[in-house]
């Protein structure tokens, strides 16, 4: 089983969007049993909070539910448990490496590095453009699944 953890700053927008998009495309491919997929935050700011309402609405537009998801923080134990820790931007990667004590096993990656156009996932917290974030997460998750 491949274990994937998506990570962003607060775990209320980008990383849960990636988590639930990935769960959907894996299910659509008939491969749900091959994966464990979750998400976490690098900060403590939103711990225990539900997915941000505009992110929930964007997922719901595509018939994807994120009911019950609450923000949690990345831990060093996550590095041991997961095969891949996928950050949404370069700041996340730096924080992930710090929190995990480095990346000796090469598990930490940027989501859109799996695509033909590597870049940070658009951050809707500052732009309110959840459509751009949806497109980036879908592109990244689709490319990631193709590599697995």
PDB file of C-alpha atoms in Angstrom:
ATOM      1  CA  UNK A   1       0.000   0.000   0.000  1.00  0.00           C
ATOM      2  CA  UNK A   2       1.289   3.448  -0.961  1.00  0.00           C
ATOM      3  CA  UNK A   3       0.853   6.007   1.831  1.00  0.00           C
ATOM      4  CA  UNK A   4       0.635   9.670   0.802  1.00  0.00           C
ATOM      5  CA  UNK A   5       0.386  12.730   3.044  1.00  0.00           C
ATOM      6  CA  UNK A   6      -0.414  16.115   1.482  1.00  0.00           C
ATOM      7  CA  UNK A   7       0.841  19.114   3.467  1.00  0.00           C
ATOM      8  CA  UNK A   8       0.193  22.862   3.444  1.00  0.00           C
ATOM      9  CA  UNK A   9       0.405  25.658   5.996  1.00  0.00           C
ATOM     10  CA  UNK A  10      -2.958  25.307   7.763  1.00  0.00           C
ATOM     11  CA  UNK A  11      -4.513  22.084   6.428  1.00  0.00           C
ATOM     12  CA  UNK A  12      -7.811  23.828   5.664  1.00  0.00           C
ATOM     13  CA  UNK A  13      -7.465  24.688   1.934  1.00  0.00           C
ATOM     14  CA  UNK A  14      -4.835  23.263  -0.392  1.00  0.00           C
ATOM     15  CA  UNK A  15      -3.761  20.042   1.313  1.00  0.00           C
ATOM     16  CA  UNK A  16      -7.298  18.820   2.058  1.00  0.00           C
ATOM     17  CA  UNK A  17      -8.313  19.712  -1.495  1.00  0.00           C
ATOM     18  CA  UNK A  18      -5.400  17.601  -2.762  1.00  0.00           C
ATOM     19  CA  UNK A  19      -6.262  14.813  -0.308  1.00  0.00           C
ATOM     20  CA  UNK A  20      -9.862  14.509  -1.433  1.00  0.00           C
ATOM     21  CA  UNK A  21      -9.108  15.030  -5.131  1.00  0.00           C
ATOM     22  CA  UNK A  22      -6.518  12.251  -4.932  1.00  0.00           C
ATOM     23  CA  UNK A  23      -8.958   9.974  -3.129  1.00  0.00           C
ATOM     24  CA  UNK A  24     -11.494  10.586  -5.907  1.00  0.00           C
ATOM     25  CA  UNK A  25      -9.151   9.964  -8.828  1.00  0.00           C
ATOM     26  CA  UNK A  26      -7.746   6.843  -7.134  1.00  0.00           C
ATOM     27  CA  UNK A  27     -11.309   5.578  -6.595  1.00  0.00           C
ATOM     28  CA  UNK A  28     -12.253   6.411 -10.185  1.00  0.00           C
ATOM     29  CA  UNK A  29      -9.231   4.379 -11.320  1.00  0.00           C
ATOM     30  CA  UNK A  30     -10.422   1.432  -9.200  1.00  0.00           C
ATOM     31  CA  UNK A  31      -7.269   1.619  -7.067  1.00  0.00           C
ATOM     32  CA  UNK A  32      -8.550   2.773  -3.651  1.00  0.00           C
ATOM     33  CA  UNK A  33      -7.258  -0.343  -1.934  1.00  0.00           C
ATOM     34  CA  UNK A  34      -3.720   0.475  -3.017  1.00  0.00           C
ATOM     35  CA  UNK A  35      -3.502   3.798  -1.168  1.00  0.00           C
ATOM     36  CA  UNK A  36      -3.708   5.491   2.205  1.00  0.00           C
ATOM     37  CA  UNK A  37      -4.193   9.229   1.645  1.00  0.00           C
ATOM     38  CA  UNK A  38      -4.340  12.006   4.245  1.00  0.00           C
ATOM     39  CA  UNK A  39      -3.293  15.622   4.812  1.00  0.00           C
ATOM     40  CA  UNK A  40      -1.691  17.766   7.510  1.00  0.00           C
ATOM     41  CA  UNK A  41      -0.425  21.264   8.346  1.00  0.00           C
ATOM     42  CA  UNK A  42       2.982  22.695   9.098  1.00  0.00           C
ATOM     43  CA  UNK A  43       1.451  25.235  11.518  1.00  0.00           C
ATOM     44  CA  UNK A  44      -0.774  24.940  14.570  1.00  0.00           C
ATOM     45  CA  UNK A  45      -3.026  27.854  13.575  1.00  0.00           C
ATOM     46  CA  UNK A  46      -6.005  25.822  12.356  1.00  0.00           C
ATOM     47  CA  UNK A  47      -5.664  22.570  14.326  1.00  0.00           C
ATOM     48  CA  UNK A  48      -9.102  21.042  14.864  1.00  0.00           C
ATOM     49  CA  UNK A  49     -10.828  23.346  12.369  1.00  0.00           C
ATOM     50  CA  UNK A  50     -12.864  22.009   9.468  1.00  0.00           C
ATOM     51  CA  UNK A  51     -11.934  22.550   5.839  1.00  0.00           C
ATOM     52  CA  UNK A  52     -12.326  26.226   4.932  1.00  0.00           C
ATOM     53  CA  UNK A  53     -15.871  26.817   3.554  1.00  0.00           C
ATOM     54  CA  UNK A  54     -14.813  28.050   0.074  1.00  0.00           C
ATOM     55  CA  UNK A  55     -12.580  24.967  -0.304  1.00  0.00           C
ATOM     56  CA  UNK A  56     -15.487  22.732   0.789  1.00  0.00           C
ATOM     57  CA  UNK A  57     -17.740  24.444  -1.768  1.00  0.00           C
ATOM     58  CA  UNK A  58     -15.191  23.979  -4.564  1.00  0.00           C
ATOM     59  CA  UNK A  59     -14.902  20.266  -3.774  1.00  0.00           C
ATOM     60  CA  UNK A  60     -18.711  19.980  -3.553  1.00  0.00           C
ATOM     61  CA  UNK A  61     -19.017  21.507  -7.048  1.00  0.00           C
ATOM     62  CA  UNK A  62     -17.298  18.315  -8.221  1.00  0.00           C
ATOM     63  CA  UNK A  63     -19.361  16.033  -5.950  1.00  0.00           C
ATOM     64  CA  UNK A  64     -16.468  15.491  -3.549  1.00  0.00           C
ATOM     65  CA  UNK A  65     -17.204  15.484   0.171  1.00  0.00           C
ATOM     66  CA  UNK A  66     -14.620  16.309   2.814  1.00  0.00           C
ATOM     67  CA  UNK A  67     -17.036  15.836   5.716  1.00  0.00           C
ATOM     68  CA  UNK A  68     -15.368  15.118   9.014  1.00  0.00           C
ATOM     69  CA  UNK A  69     -11.925  16.365   7.985  1.00  0.00           C
ATOM     70  CA  UNK A  70     -10.271  18.596  10.574  1.00  0.00           C
ATOM     71  CA  UNK A  71      -6.833  20.158  10.481  1.00  0.00           C
ATOM     72  CA  UNK A  72      -3.960  18.388  12.164  1.00  0.00           C
ATOM     73  CA  UNK A  73      -0.254  19.112  12.351  1.00  0.00           C
ATOM     74  CA  UNK A  74       2.532  17.154  10.685  1.00  0.00           C
ATOM     75  CA  UNK A  75       4.691  15.131  13.092  1.00  0.00           C
ATOM     76  CA  UNK A  76       8.048  13.409  12.835  1.00  0.00           C
ATOM     77  CA  UNK A  77       6.205  10.101  13.078  1.00  0.00           C
ATOM     78  CA  UNK A  78       4.422  10.958   9.835  1.00  0.00           C
ATOM     79  CA  UNK A  79       7.791  10.822   8.085  1.00  0.00           C
ATOM     80  CA  UNK A  80       8.207   7.220   9.157  1.00  0.00           C
ATOM     81  CA  UNK A  81       4.605   6.243   8.383  1.00  0.00           C
ATOM     82  CA  UNK A  82       4.122   7.785   4.933  1.00  0.00           C
ATOM     83  CA  UNK A  83       5.936   6.893   1.708  1.00  0.00           C
ATOM     84  CA  UNK A  84       5.449  10.366   0.234  1.00  0.00           C
ATOM     85  CA  UNK A  85       4.965  13.728   1.938  1.00  0.00           C
ATOM     86  CA  UNK A  86       3.728  16.156  -0.696  1.00  0.00           C
ATOM     87  CA  UNK A  87       3.944  19.901  -0.047  1.00  0.00           C
ATOM     88  CA  UNK A  88       1.947  22.554  -1.816  1.00  0.00           C
ATOM     89  CA  UNK A  89       4.687  25.208  -1.992  1.00  0.00           C
ATOM     90  CA  UNK A  90       8.378  25.736  -1.333  1.00  0.00           C
ATOM     91  CA  UNK A  91       7.731  27.253   2.108  1.00  0.00           C
ATOM     92  CA  UNK A  92       5.859  24.073   3.053  1.00  0.00           C
ATOM     93  CA  UNK A  93       8.818  21.965   1.884  1.00  0.00           C
ATOM     94  CA  UNK A  94      11.269  23.927   4.029  1.00  0.00           C
ATOM     95  CA  UNK A  95       9.014  23.600   7.083  1.00  0.00           C
ATOM     96  CA  UNK A  96       8.376  19.918   6.396  1.00  0.00           C
ATOM     97  CA  UNK A  97      12.100  19.173   6.246  1.00  0.00           C
ATOM     98  CA  UNK A  98      12.671  21.089   9.480  1.00  0.00           C
ATOM     99  CA  UNK A  99       9.799  19.348  11.270  1.00  0.00           C
ATOM    100  CA  UNK A 100      10.810  15.887  10.038  1.00  0.00           C
ATOM    101  CA  UNK A 101      14.496  16.312  10.850  1.00  0.00           C
ATOM    102  CA  UNK A 102      15.496  16.489   7.195  1.00  0.00           C
ATOM    103  CA  UNK A 103      14.576  14.175   4.342  1.00  0.00           C
ATOM    104  CA  UNK A 104      17.076  11.315   4.447  1.00  0.00           C
ATOM    105  CA  UNK A 105      14.817   8.959   2.491  1.00  0.00           C
ATOM    106  CA  UNK A 106      13.817  11.440  -0.244  1.00  0.00           C
ATOM    107  CA  UNK A 107      10.124  11.320   0.644  1.00  0.00           C
ATOM    108  CA  UNK A 108       9.358  15.068   0.587  1.00  0.00           C
ATOM    109  CA  UNK A 109       8.252  16.515  -2.756  1.00  0.00           C
ATOM    110  CA  UNK A 110       6.326  19.420  -4.247  1.00  0.00           C
ATOM    111  CA  UNK A 111       2.985  18.356  -5.768  1.00  0.00           C
ATOM    112  CA  UNK A 112       3.396  20.155  -9.058  1.00  0.00           C
ATOM    113  CA  UNK A 113       6.921  18.782  -9.546  1.00  0.00           C
ATOM    114  CA  UNK A 114       5.123  15.696 -10.890  1.00  0.00           C
ATOM    115  CA  UNK A 115       3.712  17.766 -13.765  1.00  0.00           C
ATOM    116  CA  UNK A 116       5.231  19.203 -16.929  1.00  0.00           C
ATOM    117  CA  UNK A 117       4.982  22.677 -15.356  1.00  0.00           C
ATOM    118  CA  UNK A 118       6.577  22.561 -11.862  1.00  0.00           C
ATOM    119  CA  UNK A 119       5.458  25.415  -9.604  1.00  0.00           C
ATOM    120  CA  UNK A 120       3.747  26.096  -6.287  1.00  0.00           C
ATOM    121  CA  UNK A 121       0.052  25.252  -5.948  1.00  0.00           C
ATOM    122  CA  UNK A 122      -1.956  28.484  -6.072  1.00  0.00           C
ATOM    123  CA  UNK A 123      -2.732  29.662  -2.533  1.00  0.00           C
ATOM    124  CA  UNK A 124      -6.405  30.687  -2.310  1.00  0.00           C
ATOM    125  CA  UNK A 125      -5.988  32.075   1.199  1.00  0.00           C
ATOM    126  CA  UNK A 126      -4.548  35.249  -0.315  1.00  0.00           C
ATOM    127  CA  UNK A 127      -6.226  35.286  -3.737  1.00  0.00           C
ATOM    128  CA  UNK A 128      -9.660  33.743  -3.021  1.00  0.00           C
ATOM    129  CA  UNK A 129      -9.178  31.918  -6.343  1.00  0.00           C
ATOM    130  CA  UNK A 130     -10.243  28.418  -5.380  1.00  0.00           C
ATOM    131  CA  UNK A 131     -10.687  27.503  -9.052  1.00  0.00           C
ATOM    132  CA  UNK A 132      -6.945  27.966  -9.672  1.00  0.00           C
ATOM    133  CA  UNK A 133      -6.195  25.824  -6.623  1.00  0.00           C
ATOM    134  CA  UNK A 134      -8.639  23.165  -7.857  1.00  0.00           C
ATOM    135  CA  UNK A 135      -6.921  23.074 -11.261  1.00  0.00           C
ATOM    136  CA  UNK A 136      -3.435  22.876  -9.724  1.00  0.00           C
ATOM    137  CA  UNK A 137      -4.407  20.099  -7.306  1.00  0.00           C
ATOM    138  CA  UNK A 138      -6.188  18.115 -10.014  1.00  0.00           C
ATOM    139  CA  UNK A 139      -3.226  18.459 -12.379  1.00  0.00           C
ATOM    140  CA  UNK A 140      -0.745  17.504  -9.668  1.00  0.00           C
ATOM    141  CA  UNK A 141      -2.730  14.569  -8.309  1.00  0.00           C
ATOM    142  CA  UNK A 142      -3.378  13.212 -11.788  1.00  0.00           C
ATOM    143  CA  UNK A 143       0.336  13.412 -12.631  1.00  0.00           C
ATOM    144  CA  UNK A 144       1.276  11.865  -9.283  1.00  0.00           C
ATOM    145  CA  UNK A 145      -1.048   8.903  -9.831  1.00  0.00           C
ATOM    146  CA  UNK A 146       0.447   8.375 -13.292  1.00  0.00           C
ATOM    147  CA  UNK A 147       3.904   8.013 -11.716  1.00  0.00           C
ATOM    148  CA  UNK A 148       2.780   5.474  -9.094  1.00  0.00           C
TER     149      UNK A 148
END
